[in-house]
């Protein structure tokens, strides 16, 4: 059960996906809207398409694609080289942004870089207003009156920058009451060993496991991210208010947060 407006938004989003099979799914939904319904209330009534106008106008969301690419190019040309971190990154880094323009600019840049959100936010806080406005203008450059504003302009009181595996992200992604942003799947942050991993692994098993993961990582960087195992880790940003954080089991510790700069260890 869905409204026409919501269905149009979903079709446009699916058609703009980076994955061909998802784009094909969006096309199939649009074709179904142009066809007569399989189930009708009155068999004697004149047959007519389900939503022909929607099928004609539900094109791909080019603004989302263009703005992402424009922001990626801007980041490559203007951001300083990323610092090479040593050791395991923070699993969950909680930040409470208070500088709204810097928060928006950092959120827009987060999905097109591999940098922690804290680094981007502190960097954009140090910029002048003109430079932050430049990032926002780049993001809005391809927007038309039919395009909704990007998710990067939405936010919440708390920003959770999580280094987690793809499987955990898929589980948390079902939490709809927040804004979610992800960086590219790459496997560059390593692999989380599965729960079934034996305490005393047979000789050679860890090496074979690591070698298989490295092979999947090379394939993903070559353009096949679907080959990455669910244990591959990446960065994911969840922005929510207090009530949203309290209802999210994966972020239940937010109800105890009292510091705007708390760093939480653990998963």
mmCIF file of C-alpha atoms in Angstrom:
data_model
loop_
_atom_site.group_PDB
_atom_site.id
_atom_site.type_symbol
_atom_site.label_atom_id
_atom_site.label_comp_id
_atom_site.label_asym_id
_atom_site.label_seq_id
_atom_site.Cartn_x
_atom_site.Cartn_y
_atom_site.Cartn_z
ATOM 1 C CA UNK A 1 0.000 0.000 0.000
ATOM 2 C CA UNK A 2 1.645 3.206 -1.135
ATOM 3 C CA UNK A 3 0.723 6.655 -2.399
ATOM 4 C CA UNK A 4 1.464 7.697 -5.967
ATOM 5 C CA UNK A 5 3.957 10.356 -4.798
ATOM 6 C CA UNK A 6 5.871 7.878 -2.648
ATOM 7 C CA UNK A 7 5.885 5.337 -5.478
ATOM 8 C CA UNK A 8 7.266 7.920 -7.895
ATOM 9 C CA UNK A 9 10.073 8.785 -5.457
ATOM 10 C CA UNK A 10 10.991 5.125 -5.070
ATOM 11 C CA UNK A 11 10.995 4.473 -8.822
ATOM 12 C CA UNK A 12 13.225 7.504 -9.447
ATOM 13 C CA UNK A 13 15.586 6.403 -6.693
ATOM 14 C CA UNK A 14 15.781 2.820 -8.002
ATOM 15 C CA UNK A 15 16.406 3.984 -11.562
ATOM 16 C CA UNK A 16 19.344 6.084 -10.363
ATOM 17 C CA UNK A 17 21.041 3.196 -8.542
ATOM 18 C CA UNK A 18 24.648 2.306 -9.240
ATOM 19 C CA UNK A 19 23.586 -1.335 -9.630
ATOM 20 C CA UNK A 20 22.058 -2.459 -12.935
ATOM 21 C CA UNK A 21 19.679 -4.990 -11.381
ATOM 22 C CA UNK A 22 18.227 -2.283 -9.121
ATOM 23 C CA UNK A 23 17.751 0.053 -12.092
ATOM 24 C CA UNK A 24 15.975 -2.749 -13.945
ATOM 25 C CA UNK A 25 13.665 -3.234 -10.975
ATOM 26 C CA UNK A 26 12.703 0.437 -11.089
ATOM 27 C CA UNK A 27 11.921 0.063 -14.793
ATOM 28 C CA UNK A 28 9.737 -2.973 -14.156
ATOM 29 C CA UNK A 29 7.732 -1.099 -11.538
ATOM 30 C CA UNK A 30 7.186 1.785 -13.965
ATOM 31 C CA UNK A 31 6.068 -0.649 -16.666
ATOM 32 C CA UNK A 32 3.603 -2.216 -14.228
ATOM 33 C CA UNK A 33 2.115 1.229 -13.593
ATOM 34 C CA UNK A 34 1.553 1.635 -17.338
ATOM 35 C CA UNK A 35 -0.213 -1.734 -17.635
ATOM 36 C CA UNK A 36 -3.708 -2.795 -16.679
ATOM 37 C CA UNK A 37 -3.964 -4.151 -13.124
ATOM 38 C CA UNK A 38 -4.044 -7.920 -12.665
ATOM 39 C CA UNK A 39 -6.632 -7.613 -9.891
ATOM 40 C CA UNK A 40 -9.704 -5.453 -10.543
ATOM 41 C CA UNK A 41 -12.622 -4.559 -8.304
ATOM 42 C CA UNK A 42 -15.202 -4.675 -11.102
ATOM 43 C CA UNK A 43 -14.524 -7.103 -13.990
ATOM 44 C CA UNK A 44 -17.229 -5.349 -16.014
ATOM 45 C CA UNK A 45 -15.571 -1.946 -15.793
ATOM 46 C CA UNK A 46 -13.505 -0.580 -18.674
ATOM 47 C CA UNK A 47 -9.876 -1.684 -18.479
ATOM 48 C CA UNK A 48 -7.366 1.112 -18.053
ATOM 49 C CA UNK A 49 -3.709 1.398 -16.965
ATOM 50 C CA UNK A 50 -2.999 1.600 -13.277
ATOM 51 C CA UNK A 51 -1.012 4.875 -13.276
ATOM 52 C CA UNK A 52 -0.032 5.877 -16.827
ATOM 53 C CA UNK A 53 1.004 9.430 -15.920
ATOM 54 C CA UNK A 54 3.356 8.131 -13.252
ATOM 55 C CA UNK A 55 4.911 5.687 -15.715
ATOM 56 C CA UNK A 56 5.646 8.498 -18.168
ATOM 57 C CA UNK A 57 7.199 10.912 -15.682
ATOM 58 C CA UNK A 58 9.013 8.643 -13.199
ATOM 59 C CA UNK A 59 12.472 9.107 -14.671
ATOM 60 C CA UNK A 60 15.764 8.464 -12.903
ATOM 61 C CA UNK A 61 16.755 10.821 -10.098
ATOM 62 C CA UNK A 62 19.595 12.418 -12.005
ATOM 63 C CA UNK A 63 20.085 15.097 -9.372
ATOM 64 C CA UNK A 64 21.218 12.534 -6.776
ATOM 65 C CA UNK A 65 23.680 11.002 -9.253
ATOM 66 C CA UNK A 66 25.015 14.324 -10.573
ATOM 67 C CA UNK A 67 25.425 15.933 -7.165
ATOM 68 C CA UNK A 68 27.300 12.922 -5.817
ATOM 69 C CA UNK A 69 29.733 13.002 -8.733
ATOM 70 C CA UNK A 70 30.123 16.794 -8.507
ATOM 71 C CA UNK A 71 30.863 16.551 -4.793
ATOM 72 C CA UNK A 72 33.341 13.748 -5.394
ATOM 73 C CA UNK A 73 35.249 15.849 -7.917
ATOM 74 C CA UNK A 74 35.199 18.878 -5.612
ATOM 75 C CA UNK A 75 36.566 16.815 -2.714
ATOM 76 C CA UNK A 76 39.363 15.383 -4.853
ATOM 77 C CA UNK A 77 40.375 18.838 -6.031
ATOM 78 C CA UNK A 78 40.017 20.825 -2.803
ATOM 79 C CA UNK A 79 40.428 18.665 0.286
ATOM 80 C CA UNK A 80 43.912 18.189 1.737
ATOM 81 C CA UNK A 81 45.423 14.689 1.668
ATOM 82 C CA UNK A 82 43.823 12.395 4.235
ATOM 83 C CA UNK A 83 45.904 11.539 7.258
ATOM 84 C CA UNK A 84 47.100 7.934 7.356
ATOM 85 C CA UNK A 85 45.740 6.477 10.564
ATOM 86 C CA UNK A 86 47.416 3.611 12.341
ATOM 87 C CA UNK A 87 45.651 0.914 14.277
ATOM 88 C CA UNK A 88 41.991 -0.042 14.395
ATOM 89 C CA UNK A 89 39.611 2.932 13.897
ATOM 90 C CA UNK A 90 36.943 3.832 16.429
ATOM 91 C CA UNK A 91 34.006 1.446 16.057
ATOM 92 C CA UNK A 92 31.467 4.105 17.056
ATOM 93 C CA UNK A 93 32.235 7.799 17.284
ATOM 94 C CA UNK A 94 29.444 9.972 18.678
ATOM 95 C CA UNK A 95 29.410 13.638 17.794
ATOM 96 C CA UNK A 96 26.816 16.320 18.483
ATOM 97 C CA UNK A 97 27.191 18.920 15.720
ATOM 98 C CA UNK A 98 26.273 22.470 16.714
ATOM 99 C CA UNK A 99 27.523 24.416 13.666
ATOM 100 C CA UNK A 100 24.729 23.906 11.142
ATOM 101 C CA UNK A 101 26.472 25.020 7.889
ATOM 102 C CA UNK A 102 29.582 22.996 8.798
ATOM 103 C CA UNK A 103 27.402 19.994 9.648
ATOM 104 C CA UNK A 104 25.665 20.177 6.254
ATOM 105 C CA UNK A 105 28.936 20.537 4.335
ATOM 106 C CA UNK A 106 30.558 17.651 6.249
ATOM 107 C CA UNK A 107 27.525 15.410 5.710
ATOM 108 C CA UNK A 108 27.485 16.156 1.976
ATOM 109 C CA UNK A 109 31.186 15.266 1.704
ATOM 110 C CA UNK A 110 31.023 12.153 3.905
ATOM 111 C CA UNK A 111 29.644 9.661 1.308
ATOM 112 C CA UNK A 112 32.115 10.725 -1.392
ATOM 113 C CA UNK A 113 35.237 10.402 0.753
ATOM 114 C CA UNK A 114 36.704 7.782 3.042
ATOM 115 C CA UNK A 115 37.224 10.179 5.951
ATOM 116 C CA UNK A 116 35.708 9.992 9.444
ATOM 117 C CA UNK A 117 32.797 12.339 10.015
ATOM 118 C CA UNK A 118 34.585 13.995 12.948
ATOM 119 C CA UNK A 119 37.515 14.906 10.701
ATOM 120 C CA UNK A 120 35.211 16.411 8.070
ATOM 121 C CA UNK A 121 33.140 18.319 10.621
ATOM 122 C CA UNK A 122 36.152 19.810 12.389
ATOM 123 C CA UNK A 123 37.632 20.711 9.001
ATOM 124 C CA UNK A 124 34.474 22.468 7.776
ATOM 125 C CA UNK A 125 34.125 24.295 11.110
ATOM 126 C CA UNK A 126 37.514 25.855 10.403
ATOM 127 C CA UNK A 127 36.507 27.068 6.937
ATOM 128 C CA UNK A 128 35.067 30.482 6.242
ATOM 129 C CA UNK A 129 31.444 30.883 5.209
ATOM 130 C CA UNK A 130 32.280 31.261 1.522
ATOM 131 C CA UNK A 131 34.040 27.898 1.356
ATOM 132 C CA UNK A 132 31.198 26.080 3.115
ATOM 133 C CA UNK A 133 28.721 27.767 0.767
ATOM 134 C CA UNK A 134 30.792 26.518 -2.166
ATOM 135 C CA UNK A 135 30.234 22.893 -1.093
ATOM 136 C CA UNK A 136 26.500 23.517 -0.710
ATOM 137 C CA UNK A 137 26.329 25.192 -4.128
ATOM 138 C CA UNK A 138 28.092 22.212 -5.718
ATOM 139 C CA UNK A 139 25.537 19.857 -4.161
ATOM 140 C CA UNK A 140 22.599 21.960 -5.395
ATOM 141 C CA UNK A 141 23.994 22.780 -8.834
ATOM 142 C CA UNK A 142 22.032 20.067 -10.664
ATOM 143 C CA UNK A 143 18.788 20.431 -8.724
ATOM 144 C CA UNK A 144 15.592 21.276 -10.600
ATOM 145 C CA UNK A 145 12.227 22.276 -9.181
ATOM 146 C CA UNK A 146 11.085 18.647 -9.398
ATOM 147 C CA UNK A 147 13.978 17.363 -7.283
ATOM 148 C CA UNK A 148 13.737 17.002 -3.535
ATOM 149 C CA UNK A 149 16.494 18.405 -1.392
ATOM 150 C CA UNK A 150 19.287 15.920 -0.689
ATOM 151 C CA UNK A 151 19.408 13.898 2.493
ATOM 152 C CA UNK A 152 22.648 15.624 3.435
ATOM 153 C CA UNK A 153 20.639 18.728 4.315
ATOM 154 C CA UNK A 154 18.690 16.771 6.917
ATOM 155 C CA UNK A 155 20.121 15.816 10.264
ATOM 156 C CA UNK A 156 19.635 15.176 13.939
ATOM 157 C CA UNK A 157 21.052 16.091 17.315
ATOM 158 C CA UNK A 158 23.461 13.163 17.338
ATOM 159 C CA UNK A 159 25.775 11.853 14.626
ATOM 160 C CA UNK A 160 26.976 8.261 14.983
ATOM 161 C CA UNK A 161 29.932 7.514 12.720
ATOM 162 C CA UNK A 162 30.184 3.713 12.711
ATOM 163 C CA UNK A 163 32.901 1.436 11.385
ATOM 164 C CA UNK A 164 30.898 -1.759 11.026
ATOM 165 C CA UNK A 165 30.544 -4.635 8.606
ATOM 166 C CA UNK A 166 28.038 -4.664 5.759
ATOM 167 C CA UNK A 167 25.837 -7.220 7.516
ATOM 168 C CA UNK A 168 25.492 -5.012 10.598
ATOM 169 C CA UNK A 169 24.681 -2.032 8.393
ATOM 170 C CA UNK A 170 21.930 -3.976 6.650
ATOM 171 C CA UNK A 171 20.441 -4.738 10.051
ATOM 172 C CA UNK A 172 20.647 -1.133 11.271
ATOM 173 C CA UNK A 173 19.399 0.157 7.920
ATOM 174 C CA UNK A 174 15.930 -1.106 8.787
ATOM 175 C CA UNK A 175 15.754 1.595 11.465
ATOM 176 C CA UNK A 176 13.813 4.121 9.407
ATOM 177 C CA UNK A 177 13.578 6.916 11.953
ATOM 178 C CA UNK A 178 16.892 8.546 11.142
ATOM 179 C CA UNK A 179 19.074 9.835 8.328
ATOM 180 C CA UNK A 180 21.582 7.317 6.934
ATOM 181 C CA UNK A 181 24.679 7.897 4.833
ATOM 182 C CA UNK A 182 27.286 5.410 3.717
ATOM 183 C CA UNK A 183 30.681 5.505 2.127
ATOM 184 C CA UNK A 184 31.567 3.228 -0.775
ATOM 185 C CA UNK A 185 31.836 -0.480 -0.078
ATOM 186 C CA UNK A 186 35.504 -1.284 -0.442
ATOM 187 C CA UNK A 187 36.726 -3.607 2.290
ATOM 188 C CA UNK A 188 39.651 -1.258 2.931
ATOM 189 C CA UNK A 189 38.860 -1.196 6.664
ATOM 190 C CA UNK A 190 39.302 -4.921 6.990
ATOM 191 C CA UNK A 191 37.095 -7.859 7.789
ATOM 192 C CA UNK A 192 35.197 -8.768 10.921
ATOM 193 C CA UNK A 193 35.530 -12.440 11.656
ATOM 194 C CA UNK A 194 32.143 -14.171 11.748
ATOM 195 C CA UNK A 195 30.574 -15.350 15.009
ATOM 196 C CA UNK A 196 30.959 -18.963 13.973
ATOM 197 C CA UNK A 197 34.746 -18.555 13.727
ATOM 198 C CA UNK A 198 36.249 -21.366 15.832
ATOM 199 C CA UNK A 199 38.363 -20.434 18.825
ATOM 200 C CA UNK A 200 40.955 -22.935 17.670
ATOM 201 C CA UNK A 201 40.932 -22.645 13.903
ATOM 202 C CA UNK A 202 42.443 -25.529 11.901
ATOM 203 C CA UNK A 203 45.917 -24.848 10.519
ATOM 204 C CA UNK A 204 45.772 -22.729 7.385
ATOM 205 C CA UNK A 205 42.137 -21.646 7.799
ATOM 206 C CA UNK A 206 42.880 -18.029 8.845
ATOM 207 C CA UNK A 207 45.283 -17.651 5.919
ATOM 208 C CA UNK A 208 42.760 -19.022 3.419
ATOM 209 C CA UNK A 209 40.047 -16.821 4.905
ATOM 210 C CA UNK A 210 42.237 -13.703 4.648
ATOM 211 C CA UNK A 211 43.339 -14.579 1.109
ATOM 212 C CA UNK A 212 39.742 -14.991 -0.015
ATOM 213 C CA UNK A 213 38.828 -11.660 1.503
ATOM 214 C CA UNK A 214 41.748 -9.906 -0.217
ATOM 215 C CA UNK A 215 40.590 -11.351 -3.533
ATOM 216 C CA UNK A 216 37.061 -10.062 -2.958
ATOM 217 C CA UNK A 217 38.492 -6.669 -2.010
ATOM 218 C CA UNK A 218 40.453 -6.430 -5.252
ATOM 219 C CA UNK A 219 37.339 -7.380 -7.228
ATOM 220 C CA UNK A 220 35.240 -4.766 -5.419
ATOM 221 C CA UNK A 221 37.757 -2.027 -6.142
ATOM 222 C CA UNK A 222 37.722 -3.140 -9.781
ATOM 223 C CA UNK A 223 33.986 -2.428 -9.947
ATOM 224 C CA UNK A 224 32.264 -5.481 -8.442
ATOM 225 C CA UNK A 225 31.271 -4.475 -4.871
ATOM 226 C CA UNK A 226 28.628 -7.222 -4.785
ATOM 227 C CA UNK A 227 31.466 -9.726 -4.339
ATOM 228 C CA UNK A 228 32.342 -8.321 -0.912
ATOM 229 C CA UNK A 229 31.352 -10.582 1.993
ATOM 230 C CA UNK A 230 29.004 -9.207 4.649
ATOM 231 C CA UNK A 231 31.943 -9.190 7.043
ATOM 232 C CA UNK A 232 33.701 -6.403 5.109
ATOM 233 C CA UNK A 233 33.819 -3.208 7.136
ATOM 234 C CA UNK A 234 33.121 0.331 5.981
ATOM 235 C CA UNK A 235 31.990 3.671 7.387
ATOM 236 C CA UNK A 236 28.315 4.458 7.912
ATOM 237 C CA UNK A 237 26.804 7.637 9.368
ATOM 238 C CA UNK A 238 23.514 7.640 11.286
ATOM 239 C CA UNK A 239 22.052 11.012 12.331
ATOM 240 C CA UNK A 240 19.112 11.074 14.745
ATOM 241 C CA UNK A 241 17.530 12.921 17.599
ATOM 242 C CA UNK A 242 17.332 11.591 21.151
ATOM 243 C CA UNK A 243 14.006 9.778 20.710
ATOM 244 C CA UNK A 244 15.179 8.119 17.498
ATOM 245 C CA UNK A 245 18.419 7.011 19.116
ATOM 246 C CA UNK A 246 16.539 5.639 22.116
ATOM 247 C CA UNK A 247 14.378 3.433 19.895
ATOM 248 C CA UNK A 248 17.303 2.070 17.891
ATOM 249 C CA UNK A 249 18.585 -1.101 19.552
ATOM 250 C CA UNK A 250 21.859 -0.842 17.681
ATOM 251 C CA UNK A 251 22.435 2.611 19.239
ATOM 252 C CA UNK A 252 20.698 2.076 22.579
ATOM 253 C CA UNK A 253 23.664 3.511 24.463
ATOM 254 C CA UNK A 254 22.698 6.933 23.125
ATOM 255 C CA UNK A 255 20.157 7.229 25.939
ATOM 256 C CA UNK A 256 23.095 7.411 28.373
ATOM 257 C CA UNK A 257 25.152 9.926 26.381
ATOM 258 C CA UNK A 258 25.924 13.124 28.245
ATOM 259 C CA UNK A 259 28.966 14.395 26.369
ATOM 260 C CA UNK A 260 28.910 15.982 22.929
ATOM 261 C CA UNK A 261 32.259 14.422 22.130
ATOM 262 C CA UNK A 262 31.914 10.952 23.671
ATOM 263 C CA UNK A 263 33.754 8.161 21.902
ATOM 264 C CA UNK A 264 32.290 4.736 22.455
ATOM 265 C CA UNK A 265 34.381 1.577 22.072
ATOM 266 C CA UNK A 266 32.896 -1.771 21.106
ATOM 267 C CA UNK A 267 30.854 -2.896 18.133
#
